[in-house]
Short mmCIF file of C-alpha atoms in Angstrom, two decimals:
data_model
loop_
_atom_site.label_atom_id
_atom_site.label_comp_id
_atom_site.label_asym_id
_atom_site.label_seq_id
_atom_site.Cartn_x
_atom_site.Cartn_y
_atom_site.Cartn_z
CA MET Q 1 -24.51 -15.35 4.81
CA SER Q 2 -21.60 -14.28 2.40
CA LYS Q 3 -18.24 -14.41 3.66
CA PRO Q 4 -16.57 -10.78 4.49
CA ARG Q 5 -13.87 -10.43 1.51
CA ILE Q 6 -10.17 -9.64 1.62
CA LEU Q 7 -8.35 -8.25 -1.24
CA VAL Q 8 -4.95 -9.98 -1.18
CA GLY Q 9 -1.71 -9.64 -3.41
CA GLN Q 10 2.24 -9.98 -3.24
CA LEU Q 11 5.26 -8.04 -4.97
CA TRP Q 12 8.44 -9.73 -4.01
CA HIS Q 13 12.05 -8.27 -5.30
CA GLU Q 14 14.96 -7.30 -3.68
CA GLY Q 15 16.62 -4.73 -5.07
CA HIS Q 16 20.25 -3.06 -5.55
CA SER Q 17 20.97 0.06 -6.39
CA PHE Q 18 24.25 -0.55 -7.98
CA ASN Q 19 23.42 -3.94 -10.04
CA PRO Q 20 22.93 -2.86 -13.84
CA VAL Q 21 20.97 -5.70 -14.83
CA VAL Q 22 17.20 -4.47 -15.36
CA THR Q 23 14.92 -7.22 -13.88
CA ASP Q 24 12.56 -7.21 -16.65
CA ARG Q 25 9.49 -9.18 -17.61
CA ASP Q 26 11.56 -12.80 -18.48
CA GLU Q 27 12.50 -12.67 -14.71
CA VAL Q 28 9.18 -11.81 -13.22
CA GLN Q 29 6.54 -14.51 -12.23
CA ILE Q 30 3.39 -13.36 -11.98
CA LEU Q 31 0.15 -15.29 -11.30
CA ARG Q 32 -3.27 -14.24 -10.83
CA GLY Q 33 -6.95 -15.12 -9.68
CA GLU Q 34 -7.16 -19.00 -8.49
CA PRO Q 35 -3.79 -20.10 -9.60
CA LEU Q 36 -2.00 -17.82 -7.32
CA LEU Q 37 -4.21 -18.77 -4.42
CA GLU Q 38 -3.49 -22.45 -5.32
CA LEU Q 39 0.36 -21.89 -5.33
CA ALA Q 40 -0.02 -20.09 -1.81
CA ARG Q 41 -1.98 -23.11 -0.66
CA ARG Q 42 1.07 -25.61 -1.21
CA SER Q 43 4.01 -23.35 -0.78
CA GLU Q 44 5.97 -21.58 2.25
CA THR Q 45 6.17 -17.66 1.87
CA ALA Q 46 4.51 -15.20 3.81
CA PHE Q 47 1.81 -14.84 1.05
CA SER Q 48 0.93 -18.34 1.84
CA GLY Q 49 0.26 -17.39 5.26
CA VAL Q 50 -1.82 -14.48 4.44
CA VAL Q 51 -4.04 -17.15 2.49
CA ARG Q 52 -3.96 -19.57 4.68
CA ALA Q 53 -4.97 -17.58 7.90
CA ALA Q 54 -7.40 -15.46 5.85
CA GLU Q 55 -9.26 -18.56 4.87
CA ARG Q 56 -8.78 -20.07 8.11
CA LEU Q 57 -10.63 -17.10 9.93
CA GLY Q 58 -13.54 -17.56 7.54
CA TYR Q 59 -12.54 -14.64 4.95
CA GLU Q 60 -13.26 -15.08 1.03
CA CYS Q 61 -9.65 -13.76 -0.49
CA VAL Q 62 -9.71 -11.85 -3.74
CA PRO Q 63 -6.41 -12.06 -5.15
CA VAL Q 64 -5.16 -9.22 -7.60
CA LEU Q 65 -1.95 -10.51 -8.44
CA GLY Q 66 1.65 -12.29 -7.49
CA ALA Q 67 4.86 -11.03 -8.81
CA ARG Q 68 7.99 -12.67 -7.80
CA ALA Q 69 11.36 -12.19 -8.99
CA ARG Q 70 14.98 -13.20 -7.95
CA PRO Q 71 16.54 -10.29 -6.30
CA GLY Q 72 18.74 -8.07 -8.54
CA GLY Q 73 18.73 -4.70 -10.40
CA PRO Q 74 15.89 -2.36 -10.57
CA VAL Q 75 12.58 -3.64 -12.00
CA ALA Q 76 11.83 -2.17 -15.35
CA GLN Q 77 9.61 1.10 -14.68
CA GLU Q 78 6.86 0.28 -17.36
CA LEU Q 79 6.80 -3.36 -15.60
CA PHE Q 80 6.22 -1.62 -12.35
CA GLU Q 81 3.79 0.54 -13.37
CA GLU Q 82 1.65 -1.84 -14.69
CA ILE Q 83 1.78 -3.81 -11.45
CA VAL Q 84 0.52 -1.13 -9.54
CA ALA Q 85 -2.09 -0.09 -11.83
CA ALA Q 86 -3.46 -3.59 -11.42
CA PHE Q 87 -3.32 -3.15 -7.85
CA VAL Q 88 -5.17 0.17 -8.11
CA ALA Q 89 -7.90 -1.26 -10.86
CA GLN Q 90 -8.84 -4.17 -8.59
CA ALA Q 91 -9.06 -1.97 -5.42
CA GLY Q 92 -10.98 0.62 -7.31
CA GLN Q 93 -13.87 -1.71 -7.98
CA GLY Q 94 -14.61 -1.90 -4.23
CA GLY Q 95 -16.55 -5.02 -2.68
CA PHE Q 96 -13.88 -6.04 -0.06
CA ASP Q 97 -13.71 -5.33 3.56
CA GLY Q 98 -9.94 -5.26 4.16
CA ILE Q 99 -6.63 -5.31 2.00
CA CYS Q 100 -3.77 -7.79 3.39
CA LEU Q 101 -0.37 -7.87 0.95
CA GLU Q 102 2.96 -9.69 1.06
CA LEU Q 103 5.63 -7.03 -0.22
CA HIS Q 104 9.23 -7.67 0.36
CA GLY Q 105 9.31 -4.19 1.10
CA ALA Q 106 13.16 -3.71 -0.69
CA THR Q 107 11.70 -3.48 -4.09
CA ILE Q 108 13.13 -0.66 -6.35
CA ALA Q 109 12.19 0.09 -9.99
CA GLN Q 110 14.48 2.25 -12.35
CA ASP Q 111 12.90 5.58 -11.41
CA CYS Q 112 11.65 4.98 -8.04
CA VAL Q 113 13.57 3.65 -5.11
CA ASP Q 114 10.61 3.29 -2.76
CA THR Q 115 8.30 1.29 -4.50
CA GLU Q 116 5.98 0.16 -1.96
CA GLY Q 117 5.55 3.47 -0.58
CA GLU Q 118 4.32 4.58 -4.38
CA LEU Q 119 2.05 1.46 -4.07
CA LEU Q 120 0.46 1.83 -1.04
CA GLU Q 121 0.10 5.39 -1.39
CA ARG Q 122 -1.78 5.00 -4.77
CA LEU Q 123 -3.75 2.37 -3.16
CA ARG Q 124 -4.84 4.61 0.05
CA ALA Q 125 -5.83 7.11 -2.07
CA THR Q 126 -8.20 4.67 -3.84
CA VAL Q 127 -9.87 3.08 -1.04
CA GLY Q 128 -9.92 6.07 1.39
CA PRO Q 129 -8.78 6.38 4.83
CA GLU Q 130 -10.67 4.17 6.68
CA MET Q 131 -9.85 0.82 4.70
CA PRO Q 132 -7.33 -1.37 6.72
CA ILE Q 133 -4.58 -2.35 5.02
CA ALA Q 134 -2.35 -5.04 6.60
CA VAL Q 135 1.27 -5.68 5.12
CA ALA Q 136 3.38 -8.61 6.02
CA LEU Q 137 7.41 -7.41 4.93
CA ASP Q 138 10.92 -9.05 5.11
CA LEU Q 139 12.73 -8.36 8.04
CA HIS Q 140 15.28 -6.38 5.37
CA ALA Q 141 12.68 -3.95 4.10
CA TYR Q 142 13.73 -0.60 2.95
CA LEU Q 143 11.01 0.75 5.44
CA THR Q 144 9.73 4.34 4.60
CA GLU Q 145 7.64 6.73 6.31
CA ARG Q 146 5.73 6.77 3.36
CA MET Q 147 5.20 3.15 3.33
CA ALA Q 148 3.98 3.46 6.98
CA ARG Q 149 1.70 6.45 6.93
CA ASN Q 150 -0.15 4.84 4.12
CA ALA Q 151 -0.49 1.00 5.82
CA THR Q 152 -2.93 0.55 8.81
CA ILE Q 153 -0.62 -1.85 10.14
CA MET Q 154 2.93 -3.34 8.98
CA THR Q 155 5.12 -6.59 10.65
CA GLY Q 156 8.39 -8.09 9.44
CA TYR Q 157 10.09 -11.34 9.83
CA ARG Q 158 11.93 -12.05 13.14
CA THR Q 159 14.31 -14.53 12.02
CA GLN Q 160 17.38 -14.04 9.60
CA PRO Q 161 18.00 -16.82 7.98
CA HIS Q 162 14.29 -16.43 7.40
CA ALA Q 163 12.44 -19.28 8.80
CA ASP Q 164 9.19 -17.50 9.93
CA MET Q 165 7.66 -16.06 6.26
CA VAL Q 166 4.69 -17.97 6.87
CA GLU Q 167 4.16 -17.21 10.41
CA THR Q 168 4.70 -13.29 9.33
CA GLY Q 169 2.01 -13.48 6.66
CA GLU Q 170 -0.44 -15.00 9.27
CA ARG Q 171 0.35 -12.33 11.79
CA ALA Q 172 -0.06 -9.75 9.30
CA MET Q 173 -3.80 -11.31 8.68
CA MET Q 174 -4.39 -11.92 12.28
CA LEU Q 175 -3.45 -8.12 13.11
CA LEU Q 176 -6.02 -7.11 10.08
CA ASP Q 177 -8.86 -9.76 11.50
CA ARG Q 178 -8.37 -7.90 14.80
CA ILE Q 179 -9.33 -4.39 13.46
CA LEU Q 180 -12.28 -6.04 11.41
CA LYS Q 181 -13.47 -7.35 14.52
CA GLY Q 182 -13.56 -3.75 16.38
CA ALA Q 183 -10.36 -3.39 18.10
CA SER Q 184 -9.27 0.11 17.93
CA VAL Q 185 -6.73 1.23 14.86
CA PRO Q 186 -3.32 0.72 16.24
CA ARG Q 187 -1.09 4.11 16.54
CA GLY Q 188 2.18 3.15 14.90
CA VAL Q 189 5.71 4.72 15.61
CA VAL Q 190 9.11 4.04 13.72
CA THR Q 191 12.51 5.10 14.92
CA PHE Q 192 15.36 5.13 12.19
CA VAL Q 193 18.92 4.41 12.50
CA PRO Q 194 21.51 5.68 10.22
CA PHE Q 195 24.09 2.90 9.86
CA LEU Q 196 24.76 -0.12 7.63
CA MET Q 197 25.33 -3.37 8.60
CA ARG Q 198 28.54 -5.34 7.71
CA GLY Q 199 27.65 -8.63 8.19
CA SER Q 200 26.93 -10.63 11.89
CA ASP Q 201 23.32 -9.89 11.10
CA GLU Q 202 21.58 -13.59 11.95
CA THR Q 203 19.45 -13.72 14.73
CA THR Q 204 20.54 -16.55 16.44
CA ALA Q 205 24.11 -15.21 16.94
CA GLU Q 206 25.11 -12.10 18.98
CA PRO Q 207 24.66 -8.98 18.74
CA MET Q 208 21.04 -9.74 17.08
CA ARG Q 209 20.28 -12.57 19.42
CA THR Q 210 20.30 -10.52 22.48
CA ILE Q 211 18.42 -7.60 20.79
CA CYS Q 212 15.55 -9.78 19.45
CA ALA Q 213 15.39 -11.36 22.97
CA GLN Q 214 14.95 -7.87 24.39
CA ALA Q 215 12.31 -7.31 21.46
CA GLU Q 216 10.16 -10.38 22.78
CA ASP Q 217 10.38 -8.75 26.24
CA TRP Q 218 8.67 -5.68 24.77
CA ARG Q 219 6.17 -7.71 22.61
CA ALA Q 220 5.00 -9.40 25.90
CA LYS Q 221 4.04 -6.02 27.62
CA PRO Q 222 0.36 -4.88 27.81
CA GLY Q 223 -0.54 -2.28 25.02
CA LEU Q 224 1.80 -3.27 22.80
CA VAL Q 225 0.27 -4.42 19.37
CA ASP Q 226 3.27 -5.18 17.48
CA LEU Q 227 6.79 -4.94 17.11
CA SER Q 228 9.51 -5.29 14.26
CA ILE Q 229 13.24 -4.31 13.77
CA PHE Q 230 14.03 -3.92 9.95
CA ASN Q 231 18.09 -4.47 9.14
CA ILE Q 232 17.41 -2.58 5.78
CA HIS Q 233 18.98 -4.02 2.80
CA PRO Q 234 22.63 -2.43 3.14
CA PHE Q 235 22.53 -2.09 -0.93
CA ILE Q 236 19.98 0.18 -1.28
CA ASP Q 237 20.64 3.87 -1.57
CA GLY Q 238 18.07 6.09 -0.71
CA PRO Q 239 16.80 8.49 2.08
CA ARG Q 240 16.91 7.08 5.60
CA ALA Q 241 18.14 3.74 4.45
CA GLY Q 242 19.99 1.82 7.57
CA GLN Q 243 18.18 0.30 10.38
CA ALA Q 244 14.31 0.83 11.83
CA VAL Q 245 12.42 -0.11 14.57
CA LEU Q 246 8.43 0.11 13.98
CA ALA Q 247 6.20 -0.39 16.67
CA TYR Q 248 2.47 -0.39 17.43
CA ASP Q 249 0.72 -0.06 20.54
CA ASP Q 250 -3.09 0.71 21.69
CA GLY Q 251 -2.79 4.28 22.45
CA SER Q 252 -1.21 3.92 25.79
CA GLY Q 253 2.22 5.16 24.20
CA ILE Q 254 4.42 2.12 25.09
CA ALA Q 255 5.22 1.86 21.22
CA ARG Q 256 7.23 4.82 21.30
CA ASP Q 257 9.41 3.71 24.43
CA ALA Q 258 9.78 0.28 22.82
CA SER Q 259 10.78 1.65 19.58
CA GLN Q 260 13.36 4.39 21.10
CA ALA Q 261 15.07 2.06 23.25
CA LEU Q 262 15.49 -1.08 20.64
CA ALA Q 263 16.86 1.73 18.13
CA GLU Q 264 19.29 3.02 20.97
CA VAL Q 265 20.50 -0.51 21.31
CA LEU Q 266 20.68 -1.08 17.87
CA TRP Q 267 23.04 2.28 17.54
CA GLU Q 268 25.19 1.30 20.62
CA ALA Q 269 25.77 -2.04 18.72
CA ARG Q 270 26.55 -0.50 15.49
CA ASP Q 271 30.47 -1.28 14.79
CA ARG Q 272 29.50 -5.10 16.16
CA PHE Q 273 27.80 -5.51 13.18
CA THR Q 274 30.89 -6.87 11.18
CA GLU Q 275 32.32 -10.17 10.44
CA THR Q 276 35.40 -12.04 9.59
CA LEU Q 277 34.67 -14.94 6.97
CA PRO Q 278 36.79 -18.10 6.11
CA SER Q 279 38.72 -17.83 2.42
CA VAL Q 280 37.39 -19.92 -0.24
CA ALA Q 281 40.99 -22.03 -0.14
CA ASP Q 282 40.33 -22.60 3.53
CA ALA Q 283 36.78 -23.51 3.44
CA LEU Q 284 37.52 -26.05 0.14
CA ALA Q 285 40.38 -27.50 2.29
CA LEU Q 286 38.21 -28.59 4.84
CA ALA Q 287 35.52 -29.80 2.45
CA ARG Q 288 38.79 -31.99 0.90
CA ASP Q 289 39.16 -33.58 3.88
CA SER Q 290 35.34 -33.87 4.93
CA SER Q 291 33.08 -36.97 4.49
CA THR Q 292 29.90 -34.74 3.94
CA PRO Q 293 29.64 -32.40 1.11
CA PHE Q 294 30.20 -28.38 1.46
CA VAL Q 295 28.19 -25.66 0.49
CA LEU Q 296 29.96 -22.41 -0.22
CA GLY Q 297 27.84 -19.02 0.67
CA ASP Q 298 29.57 -16.67 -2.00
CA GLN Q 299 29.25 -13.62 0.28
CA GLY Q 300 30.59 -11.41 -2.48
CA ASP Q 301 28.19 -12.10 -5.30
CA ARG Q 302 24.92 -13.46 -3.73
CA VAL Q 303 21.99 -13.01 -6.01
CA LEU Q 304 19.68 -13.71 -2.80
CA GLY Q 305 21.27 -10.45 -1.66
CA ALA Q 306 20.82 -8.73 -5.25
CA GLY Q 307 23.77 -9.30 -6.80
CA PRO Q 308 24.44 -10.09 -10.32
CA GLY Q 309 25.75 -13.82 -9.88
CA ASP Q 310 28.46 -13.17 -12.58
CA SER Q 311 31.56 -13.80 -10.25
CA VAL Q 312 33.71 -17.04 -10.70
CA GLU Q 313 36.25 -16.40 -7.70
CA ILE Q 314 35.30 -19.89 -6.11
CA ALA Q 315 35.47 -21.45 -9.19
CA ARG Q 316 38.95 -19.65 -9.73
CA VAL Q 317 40.40 -21.14 -6.47
CA ALA Q 318 38.91 -24.47 -7.18
CA LEU Q 319 40.50 -24.77 -10.55
CA GLU Q 320 43.71 -23.44 -9.97
CA GLN Q 321 44.21 -24.98 -6.32
CA PHE Q 322 41.81 -27.78 -5.95
CA PRO Q 323 42.01 -29.25 -9.57
CA ASP Q 324 41.15 -32.89 -8.13
CA LEU Q 325 38.25 -31.80 -5.90
CA ALA Q 326 34.79 -32.37 -7.26
CA VAL Q 327 33.23 -28.76 -6.94
CA ALA Q 328 30.22 -27.45 -8.92
CA THR Q 329 29.33 -23.86 -9.05
CA VAL Q 330 26.99 -21.57 -10.77
CA VAL Q 331 27.56 -18.40 -13.04
CA TYR Q 332 25.34 -15.94 -15.10
CA ASP Q 333 26.75 -15.55 -18.46
CA PRO Q 334 24.03 -15.98 -21.25
CA ASP Q 335 27.01 -15.44 -24.16
CA VAL Q 336 29.07 -18.38 -22.61
CA VAL Q 337 25.97 -20.63 -22.94
CA ALA Q 338 25.04 -19.65 -26.49
CA ALA Q 339 28.55 -20.40 -27.58
CA ALA Q 340 28.59 -23.89 -25.52
CA SER Q 341 24.96 -24.67 -26.95
CA ALA Q 342 26.38 -23.92 -30.40
CA ALA Q 343 29.27 -26.48 -29.78
CA GLY Q 344 27.31 -29.45 -28.49
CA ILE Q 345 27.65 -31.75 -25.55
CA GLY Q 346 31.02 -33.73 -25.71
CA GLN Q 347 32.77 -30.66 -27.19
CA THR Q 348 35.71 -28.74 -25.73
CA VAL Q 349 35.77 -25.18 -25.97
CA SER Q 350 38.21 -22.37 -25.01
CA LEU Q 351 36.03 -19.63 -23.19
CA SER Q 352 36.61 -17.08 -20.56
CA ILE Q 353 33.62 -17.26 -18.35
CA GLY Q 354 31.99 -14.81 -15.67
CA ALA Q 355 32.40 -11.03 -14.79
CA SER Q 356 29.74 -10.16 -17.50
CA VAL Q 357 28.18 -7.49 -15.26
CA ASN Q 358 30.89 -6.60 -12.79
CA LYS Q 359 33.42 -5.52 -14.43
CA SER Q 360 35.39 -5.22 -11.16
CA LEU Q 361 35.95 -9.08 -11.41
CA ARG Q 362 37.75 -11.31 -13.46
CA PRO Q 363 36.53 -13.61 -15.92
CA LEU Q 364 37.97 -17.47 -15.77
CA ARG Q 365 39.55 -18.90 -18.89
CA ALA Q 366 40.09 -22.67 -19.35
CA ASN Q 367 39.68 -25.38 -21.98
CA TRP Q 368 36.03 -26.41 -20.94
CA GLN Q 369 34.03 -29.61 -22.14
CA VAL Q 370 30.47 -29.13 -22.45
CA THR Q 371 28.78 -32.06 -20.78
CA ARG Q 372 25.17 -30.74 -20.23
CA LEU Q 373 22.73 -28.73 -21.68
CA GLY Q 374 18.98 -27.85 -20.69
CA ARG Q 375 16.68 -25.60 -18.89
CA ALA Q 376 17.48 -25.11 -15.10
CA ARG Q 377 13.82 -25.26 -13.87
CA PHE Q 378 12.72 -26.64 -10.71
CA VAL Q 379 10.88 -26.21 -7.57
CA ASN Q 380 12.54 -25.35 -4.25
CA GLU Q 381 12.50 -28.26 -1.86
CA GLY Q 382 12.99 -25.77 1.28
CA PRO Q 383 11.86 -25.20 4.17
CA TYR Q 384 13.16 -21.77 2.69
CA MET Q 385 10.76 -20.95 -0.10
CA ALA Q 386 9.54 -24.22 -0.33
CA GLY Q 387 7.30 -25.47 -3.42
CA VAL Q 388 8.07 -22.08 -5.11
CA GLU Q 389 9.27 -22.81 -8.93
CA ALA Q 390 12.45 -21.37 -10.01
CA ASP Q 391 13.50 -20.88 -13.46
CA PHE Q 392 17.14 -19.69 -14.30
CA GLY Q 393 17.01 -20.07 -18.27
CA ASP Q 394 18.83 -22.28 -20.61
CA TYR Q 395 22.42 -23.54 -18.89
CA ALA Q 396 25.49 -25.59 -19.94
CA VAL Q 397 27.69 -27.37 -18.07
CA LEU Q 398 31.25 -26.51 -18.38
CA THR Q 399 33.61 -29.11 -17.24
CA ALA Q 400 37.33 -28.47 -16.54
CA GLY Q 401 39.06 -31.36 -14.21
CA ALA Q 402 36.92 -31.84 -11.31
CA LEU Q 403 35.25 -28.47 -11.65
CA ASN Q 404 31.77 -28.24 -12.75
CA VAL Q 405 30.67 -24.74 -13.85
CA VAL Q 406 26.77 -24.46 -14.45
CA VAL Q 407 26.35 -21.39 -16.48
CA THR Q 408 22.85 -19.96 -16.69
CA THR Q 409 21.21 -17.33 -19.25
CA LEU Q 410 18.94 -16.25 -16.31
CA VAL Q 411 20.24 -14.91 -12.98
CA PRO Q 412 20.86 -17.96 -10.65
CA ASN Q 413 19.18 -17.31 -7.40
CA VAL Q 414 20.75 -20.74 -5.97
CA HIS Q 415 19.97 -21.26 -2.33
CA ASP Q 416 18.13 -24.81 -2.70
CA PRO Q 417 19.75 -28.29 -3.16
CA ALA Q 418 16.78 -29.06 -5.80
CA PHE Q 419 19.29 -26.75 -8.47
CA TYR Q 420 22.18 -29.16 -8.56
CA ALA Q 421 19.48 -32.36 -8.92
CA ALA Q 422 18.02 -30.46 -11.69
CA VAL Q 423 21.35 -29.80 -13.57
CA GLY Q 424 22.49 -33.32 -13.02
CA LEU Q 425 25.07 -32.61 -10.46
CA PRO Q 426 23.06 -33.61 -6.89
CA VAL Q 427 24.94 -32.59 -3.95
CA GLY Q 428 25.78 -35.71 -2.96
CA SER Q 429 27.94 -36.31 -5.83
CA GLN Q 430 30.35 -33.44 -5.06
CA LYS Q 431 32.67 -32.53 -2.30
CA ALA Q 432 31.64 -28.80 -2.52
CA VAL Q 433 28.55 -26.90 -4.38
CA VAL Q 434 28.13 -22.81 -4.23
CA ALA Q 435 24.89 -21.28 -3.18
CA ARG Q 436 24.73 -17.44 -4.28
CA SER Q 437 23.58 -16.65 -0.67
CA ALA Q 438 25.02 -16.11 2.53
CA ASN Q 439 22.72 -16.75 5.22
CA HIS Q 440 19.29 -18.69 3.86
CA TYR Q 441 20.61 -21.28 1.97
CA LYS Q 442 21.80 -22.95 5.43
CA LEU Q 443 17.83 -23.53 5.88
CA SER Q 444 17.52 -25.47 3.01
CA PHE Q 445 20.99 -27.28 2.72
CA ALA Q 446 20.60 -28.69 6.37
CA GLY Q 447 21.22 -32.22 6.68
CA SER Q 448 22.61 -32.32 2.87
CA ALA Q 449 25.93 -30.30 3.02
CA VAL Q 450 28.08 -28.62 5.58
CA PRO Q 451 27.24 -24.66 5.20
CA VAL Q 452 30.42 -22.41 5.38
CA THR Q 453 29.89 -18.48 4.12
CA VAL Q 454 33.29 -17.52 2.44
CA ASP Q 455 34.81 -13.90 1.87
CA THR Q 456 34.51 -13.39 -1.72
CA PRO Q 457 34.55 -9.90 -3.90
CA GLY Q 458 31.35 -8.37 -5.52
CA MET Q 459 28.72 -6.21 -5.17
CA THR Q 460 27.36 -7.76 -2.16
CA ALA Q 461 30.16 -7.86 0.34
CA PHE Q 462 29.68 -6.09 3.45
CA ARG Q 463 32.09 -3.18 2.04
CA PRO Q 464 29.86 0.16 2.01
CA GLN Q 465 33.14 2.30 1.36
CA ASP Q 466 33.10 0.35 -2.42
CA LEU Q 467 29.84 1.58 -3.43
CA PRO Q 468 28.97 5.11 -4.62
CA PHE Q 469 26.03 5.87 -1.90
CA GLU Q 470 24.76 9.37 -2.30
CA ARG Q 471 21.03 9.55 -0.95
CA ILE Q 472 21.73 7.58 2.38
CA ARG Q 473 24.25 10.06 3.54
CA PRO Q 474 24.98 10.56 6.26
CA VAL Q 475 25.26 7.09 7.48
CA HIS Q 476 27.58 5.43 9.69
CA PRO Q 477 30.21 4.19 8.88
CA LEU Q 478 30.82 6.14 5.87
CA ASP Q 479 30.00 9.66 7.65
CA ALA Q 480 30.54 10.91 11.39
CA VAL Q 481 27.10 10.88 12.51
CA GLN Q 482 25.85 12.32 15.70
CA TRP Q 483 22.52 10.41 16.44
CA THR Q 484 19.81 10.14 19.49
CA PRO Q 485 16.90 8.25 18.78
CA ALA Q 486 14.37 11.33 19.21
CA LEU Q 487 16.52 12.31 15.81
CA GLY Q 488 15.33 9.27 14.35
CA PHE Q 489 11.64 9.23 15.71
CA VAL Q 490 8.52 9.68 13.47
CA ALA Q 491 4.93 9.17 15.19
CA LEU Q 492 2.73 8.03 12.51
CA SER Q 493 -0.60 8.99 13.50
#
């Protein structure tokens, strides 16, 4: 007998409504066919979990495509339309029993803020109302009613930093398997909570630690099929962005109780989601006196939070206040790479670097020696996104005193020590290195550097008052919002 077949695919990009750098073809890795499945089998993503679980359960995976890009500005609309068309065309051929996808959930395109809702709506129109569709989502998904209505079941990461990506993909596939083997289609509800987080969102610390423990208590109750809390990416300007609690049950009604109870707990804790971070100078002073290297997470310009990666604020403090401290950082500035490449290795160039996108920041001017040129292509060591290839384009290492700045032509989504090894600056050779991340880098630098996330300016600082939000409003803390769980509740079936 032939194996039952599952249509599988991936779309992973986290968007920022106020980052003007369009995510175009040179920033998006697209794989199809068997190469996509092979990568899933040897890497550590939610899509890896989907494929592994499907094959373990005896299904044949029918791959559409996997499209991955670093977080950043909106995906080029034409490219997004091509990706959606590929999914719809494959789905229209039929010959499969279910669909299981990894979607980030916070992808945006130039003309569409609810891209996953658009994709799922077009898929549903193609395959009809009875085809089961399961989706694995990032914890920071911009969950929309359209997404939830067009999927049969959706489940999200439960950890921040995201240590359970593979498990989430596996869970999505097992929930689909449950339906395909005769279980009743679960009934879903969602409660939207209108506030923006301003930090303190890690699930191992308060207030999320207690909230996540309460979610686990709900998951243990009879009748609840699945439950996800979405701390929606806080830089998307879309209707009902904020927080969301999505729950499914077997018809017992417990999903509504769980969703509304946890939404109320989130709302009551809304002003606890703030944090005070150390300054760059304080962190570098600690690194100077440490026998172990430090890794500084750049809170204000974290590419993993969809920033442009063009800030040089950490480099500025290092150069001006710690000129003898071996510090390596990274910045996006294609024009500077071109100038350094034209000058050549060993030459000294007087250049201003950085602030090429975010004009509210300041560039850093110095006399730099060009010490290395090459291509910033490597494979993440993990555990976060282990086995996934990264490519930050051509690079130039510019050195001033003990400071090394790696300048790249593609936006550098640095969250793994393999990057610094690839550009000839291994972590162990420095007193401090910089990650373009505030949370997830802690997973991959564990054991090689002391992680400290520092307070810096930029598009990804938790300062919503500095961003021109419009469609999301009214939202706390930008507006005086009167809210109850009943106001945010939506029954999906």
